[in-house]
């Protein structure tokens, strides 16, 4: 866990975590503040904590009533349809990552032709994920998949319009990369993403300022299968499981052929190990992701 340096326990890290290699990540020289999920939860405002506790109590009471009335099937059906508190997109529902052994599941660079199968798997396993979507040739070509991601209770998030490295382009262009995706998702779903993942994890003070202006928090990761290097589903599964720890954020891509077939095995083993698989917003709850901030385990 990052060293505590302030009341918010935000830490400054040197270098940039990228999706290509640790060596590239360490070659950067930008400094920016990072907040770990556990620190975000610990620093949540008192009102948010009280609201979360009340929500959990209400969910527990409703579950008990369903049990008494033999209505568990209704609750299960509600969950599978993406309705109700537990499955609101990005909502915390009755998951409490202050106590549960949580890990966030995220997918980058879709939607793609593989996304419907992935959504079938997640629905079957009753798991929700955060989708950091690309605009060009993805969101603009597959609005039906975007609608389904939202309708089934997953979290909509921003991975830029065309995957340009935000730290390498002019601020106005970086802003367009993010805002264009925001506009496209809002047009399709009526909802505006609140989270973004910078391509290759590369961010700096200027990108953070732009993100803040657009109402976007930045989300990095702690687990990568490097599925862009292999279609070997067994290897992808092995890499994920070897790196996963409590409060981790798993990065996968639903655009590569080997990734989606690996997901059932990953979920099965994570559950066997006692993990609750959640969205990024669920992982941070009762805190709410703050625009401009960078979150990473």
Coordinates of C-alpha atoms in Angstrom, one line a residue:
X1 CA 0.0 0.0 0.0
X2 CA 1.3 3.5 -0.8
X3 CA 3.0 5.4 2.0
X4 CA 0.7 7.9 3.8
X5 CA 1.6 11.5 3.2
X6 CA -1.6 13.5 4.0
X7 CA -5.0 13.3 5.7
X8 CA -6.3 11.9 2.5
X9 CA -3.4 9.3 2.5
X10 CA -2.6 10.2 -1.1
X11 CA 0.8 9.2 -2.3
X12 CA 3.0 10.6 -4.9
X13 CA 4.6 8.1 -7.3
X14 CA 7.2 8.6 -10.0
X15 CA 7.0 7.0 -13.3
X16 CA 4.0 5.8 -15.4
X17 CA 2.4 2.4 -15.3
X18 CA 1.7 1.3 -18.8
X19 CA 0.1 -1.7 -20.4
X20 CA 3.2 -2.6 -22.2
X21 CA 5.9 -3.1 -19.6
X22 CA 7.1 -2.1 -16.2
X23 CA 10.3 -0.8 -17.8
X24 CA 8.3 1.7 -19.9
X25 CA 6.3 2.6 -16.8
X26 CA 9.4 3.5 -14.9
X27 CA 10.9 5.5 -17.7
X28 CA 8.5 8.4 -17.2
X29 CA 9.3 11.3 -15.0
X30 CA 5.9 12.8 -14.2
X31 CA 4.7 13.0 -10.6
X32 CA 1.1 12.7 -9.6
X33 CA -1.0 11.8 -6.6
X34 CA -2.5 8.3 -6.3
X35 CA -5.2 7.1 -4.0
X36 CA -5.6 3.4 -3.1
X37 CA -9.1 2.0 -2.8
X38 CA -8.8 1.3 0.9
X39 CA -7.6 4.8 1.5
X40 CA -10.5 6.2 -0.5
X41 CA -13.0 4.2 1.6
X42 CA -11.3 5.2 4.9
X43 CA -11.6 8.9 3.9
X44 CA -15.2 8.8 2.7
X45 CA -17.3 11.7 4.2
X46 CA -19.3 10.8 7.3
X47 CA -22.6 11.4 5.4
X48 CA -21.5 8.9 2.7
X49 CA -20.6 6.3 5.3
X50 CA -24.0 6.7 7.0
X51 CA -25.8 6.5 3.7
X52 CA -23.8 3.3 2.9
X53 CA -24.6 1.7 6.2
X54 CA -28.3 2.5 5.9
X55 CA -28.3 1.1 2.4
X56 CA -26.7 -2.1 3.6
X57 CA -29.1 -2.4 6.5
X58 CA -32.1 -1.9 4.1
X59 CA -30.7 -4.5 1.7
X60 CA -30.2 -7.0 4.5
X61 CA -33.7 -6.4 5.8
X62 CA -35.2 -6.9 2.3
X63 CA -33.2 -10.1 1.8
X64 CA -34.5 -11.4 5.1
X65 CA -38.1 -10.6 4.1
X66 CA -37.6 -12.3 0.8
X67 CA -36.3 -15.4 2.6
X68 CA -39.3 -15.4 4.9
X69 CA -41.7 -15.1 2.0
X70 CA -39.9 -17.6 -0.2
X71 CA -39.3 -14.8 -2.7
X72 CA -35.6 -15.4 -3.3
X73 CA -36.2 -16.2 -7.0
X74 CA -37.7 -12.7 -7.5
X75 CA -34.5 -11.1 -6.1
X76 CA -32.3 -13.3 -8.3
X77 CA -34.3 -12.3 -11.4
X78 CA -34.1 -8.7 -10.5
X79 CA -30.3 -9.0 -10.2
X80 CA -29.9 -10.8 -13.5
X81 CA -31.9 -8.0 -15.3
X82 CA -29.7 -5.2 -13.9
X83 CA -32.4 -3.7 -11.8
X84 CA -32.5 -2.8 -8.1
X85 CA -29.8 -1.5 -5.9
X86 CA -27.3 -4.4 -6.2
X87 CA -27.0 -4.1 -9.9
X88 CA -27.3 -0.4 -10.6
X89 CA -24.4 0.5 -13.0
X90 CA -21.5 1.3 -10.8
X91 CA -23.7 1.3 -7.7
X92 CA -22.5 -0.3 -4.5
X93 CA -25.7 -2.2 -3.8
X94 CA -25.3 -4.6 -0.8
X95 CA -21.5 -5.2 -1.4
X96 CA -19.4 -3.8 1.4
X97 CA -15.7 -3.8 0.4
X98 CA -14.8 -2.5 3.8
X99 CA -15.4 -6.0 5.0
X100 CA -15.5 -8.2 1.9
X101 CA -12.4 -9.4 0.0
X102 CA -13.1 -7.4 -3.1
X103 CA -11.4 -7.2 -6.5
X104 CA -12.6 -5.0 -9.4
X105 CA -12.9 -6.5 -12.9
X106 CA -12.3 -4.1 -15.8
X107 CA -12.2 -4.4 -19.5
X108 CA -10.5 -2.0 -21.9
X109 CA -10.8 -1.0 -25.6
X110 CA -14.2 -2.5 -26.5
X111 CA -16.9 -3.1 -27.3
X112 CA -16.0 -5.7 -29.9
X113 CA -17.4 -8.8 -31.5
X114 CA -16.4 -10.7 -28.3
X115 CA -18.4 -8.5 -26.0
X116 CA -21.8 -10.2 -26.3
X117 CA -20.2 -13.5 -25.3
X118 CA -18.5 -11.8 -22.4
X119 CA -21.7 -10.3 -21.2
X120 CA -23.4 -13.7 -21.4
X121 CA -20.7 -15.0 -19.1
X122 CA -20.9 -12.2 -16.6
X123 CA -24.7 -12.5 -16.5
X124 CA -24.5 -16.2 -15.8
X125 CA -22.0 -15.7 -13.0
X126 CA -23.9 -12.7 -11.6
X127 CA -20.8 -10.5 -11.8
X128 CA -20.6 -6.8 -12.8
X129 CA -17.6 -5.2 -14.4
X130 CA -16.4 -1.7 -15.5
X131 CA -16.0 -1.2 -19.2
X132 CA -13.5 1.4 -20.3
X133 CA -14.6 1.9 -23.9
X134 CA -13.0 3.3 -27.0
X135 CA -15.0 5.4 -29.4
X136 CA -13.6 5.0 -32.9
X137 CA -14.6 1.7 -34.4
X138 CA -16.0 0.5 -31.1
X139 CA -18.7 2.6 -29.4
X140 CA -19.6 4.3 -32.7
X141 CA -19.9 0.9 -34.5
X142 CA -21.5 -1.1 -31.7
X143 CA -24.2 1.0 -29.9
X144 CA -26.2 -2.1 -29.2
X145 CA -23.4 -3.5 -27.1
X146 CA -23.0 -0.2 -25.3
X147 CA -26.7 -0.3 -24.5
X148 CA -26.5 -3.9 -23.3
X149 CA -23.5 -3.2 -21.1
X150 CA -25.5 -0.4 -19.4
X151 CA -28.8 -2.4 -19.2
X152 CA -27.2 -5.4 -17.5
X153 CA -25.8 -3.3 -14.7
X154 CA -22.2 -2.8 -15.7
X155 CA -20.3 0.4 -15.3
X156 CA -19.7 2.6 -18.3
X157 CA -16.3 4.3 -18.5
X158 CA -14.0 6.2 -20.8
X159 CA -10.8 5.0 -22.6
X160 CA -10.7 8.0 -25.0
X161 CA -12.0 8.2 -28.5
X162 CA -9.0 6.8 -30.5
X163 CA -6.5 5.6 -27.9
X164 CA -4.1 8.5 -28.3
X165 CA -1.5 8.9 -25.5
X166 CA -2.9 11.9 -23.6
X167 CA 0.5 13.0 -22.3
X168 CA 1.9 13.2 -25.9
X169 CA -0.8 15.5 -27.4
X170 CA -1.9 19.0 -27.0
X171 CA -4.3 19.7 -24.1
X172 CA -7.1 20.7 -26.4
X173 CA -6.7 17.5 -28.3
X174 CA -6.6 15.4 -25.1
X175 CA -9.8 17.1 -24.0
X176 CA -11.5 16.2 -27.3
X177 CA -10.3 12.6 -27.0
X178 CA -12.2 12.3 -23.7
X179 CA -15.2 14.6 -24.3
X180 CA -16.0 13.0 -27.7
X181 CA -16.4 9.6 -26.0
X182 CA -18.4 11.2 -23.2
X183 CA -20.8 12.6 -25.7
X184 CA -21.1 9.4 -27.7
X185 CA -22.0 7.3 -24.6
X186 CA -24.4 9.9 -23.3
X187 CA -26.2 9.9 -26.7
X188 CA -26.5 6.1 -26.7
X189 CA -27.4 5.5 -23.0
X190 CA -28.4 8.9 -21.6
X191 CA -25.6 8.5 -19.0
X192 CA -22.2 10.1 -18.8
X193 CA -19.2 8.1 -17.7
X194 CA -17.5 9.3 -14.5
X195 CA -14.4 7.2 -14.8
X196 CA -11.6 7.1 -17.4
X197 CA -8.5 5.1 -18.0
X198 CA -5.7 6.9 -19.8
X199 CA -4.2 4.8 -22.6
X200 CA -1.1 3.0 -21.4
X201 CA -1.9 4.4 -17.9
X202 CA 0.0 7.6 -18.9
X203 CA -1.2 10.7 -17.1
X204 CA 0.2 13.9 -15.6
X205 CA -0.9 17.1 -14.0
X206 CA -2.3 18.5 -17.3
X207 CA -4.3 15.3 -18.0
X208 CA -5.6 15.3 -14.4
X209 CA -6.7 18.9 -14.8
X210 CA -8.6 18.0 -18.0
X211 CA -10.2 15.0 -16.4
X212 CA -11.3 17.1 -13.5
X213 CA -12.9 19.7 -15.8
X214 CA -14.8 16.9 -17.5
X215 CA -15.9 15.3 -14.3
X216 CA -13.7 12.2 -14.8
X217 CA -11.7 10.3 -12.2
X218 CA -8.7 8.3 -13.5
X219 CA -8.4 4.6 -12.8
X220 CA -5.2 2.6 -13.2
X221 CA -4.7 -1.1 -12.3
X222 CA -2.7 -3.6 -10.3
X223 CA -3.3 -6.8 -12.4
X224 CA -2.6 -7.2 -16.1
X225 CA -2.5 -10.5 -18.0
X226 CA -0.9 -8.8 -21.0
X227 CA -3.6 -10.4 -23.1
X228 CA -2.5 -8.2 -26.0
X229 CA 0.6 -10.4 -26.2
X230 CA -1.1 -13.9 -26.2
X231 CA -4.3 -15.7 -27.2
X232 CA -3.5 -18.5 -24.7
X233 CA -6.5 -18.4 -22.3
X234 CA -4.8 -20.7 -19.8
X235 CA -1.8 -18.3 -19.6
X236 CA -4.1 -15.3 -19.3
X237 CA -5.9 -17.0 -16.4
X238 CA -2.6 -17.9 -14.7
X239 CA -1.3 -14.4 -14.9
X240 CA -4.4 -12.8 -13.4
X241 CA -4.6 -15.3 -10.5
X242 CA -0.9 -14.9 -9.7
X243 CA -1.2 -11.1 -9.3
X244 CA -4.6 -10.7 -7.7
X245 CA -4.8 -9.5 -4.2
X246 CA -7.5 -7.8 -2.1
X247 CA -8.6 -4.4 -3.4
X248 CA -6.9 -5.1 -6.7
X249 CA -8.1 -3.8 -10.1
X250 CA -7.8 -6.4 -12.9
X251 CA -7.2 -5.1 -16.4
X252 CA -8.3 -7.3 -19.4
X253 CA -9.3 -6.5 -23.0
X254 CA -12.5 -7.8 -24.5
X255 CA -11.0 -7.2 -28.0
X256 CA -8.6 -10.1 -28.0
X257 CA -9.6 -13.7 -28.8
X258 CA -8.0 -15.4 -25.8
X259 CA -9.4 -13.1 -23.2
X260 CA -13.1 -13.8 -23.0
X261 CA -12.6 -17.7 -23.0
X262 CA -10.4 -17.1 -19.9
X263 CA -13.1 -15.2 -17.9
X264 CA -15.1 -18.2 -16.6
X265 CA -12.0 -19.9 -15.1
X266 CA -10.8 -16.6 -13.6
X267 CA -14.2 -16.0 -12.0
X268 CA -14.5 -19.5 -10.7
X269 CA -11.1 -19.5 -9.0
X270 CA -11.5 -16.0 -7.6
X271 CA -14.8 -17.0 -6.0
X272 CA -13.1 -20.2 -4.7
X273 CA -10.5 -18.0 -3.1
X274 CA -13.1 -15.9 -1.4
X275 CA -13.1 -12.8 -3.6
X276 CA -16.2 -10.7 -4.3
X277 CA -15.8 -9.4 -7.9
X278 CA -17.1 -5.8 -8.2
X279 CA -17.0 -2.7 -10.4
X280 CA -14.6 0.1 -9.7
X281 CA -17.2 2.3 -8.0
X282 CA -18.3 -0.6 -5.8
X283 CA -14.6 -1.1 -4.8
X284 CA -14.3 2.6 -3.7
X285 CA -17.7 2.8 -1.9
X286 CA -18.7 4.5 0.4
X287 CA -16.3 6.9 -1.2
X288 CA -17.2 8.4 -4.6
X289 CA -14.4 8.7 -7.2
X290 CA -13.3 12.4 -7.3
X291 CA -12.8 14.0 -10.8
X292 CA -9.2 14.4 -11.6
X293 CA -7.9 12.0 -9.0
X294 CA -5.9 8.9 -9.9
X295 CA -7.0 5.6 -8.3
X296 CA -4.7 2.6 -8.1
X297 CA -4.2 -0.2 -5.6

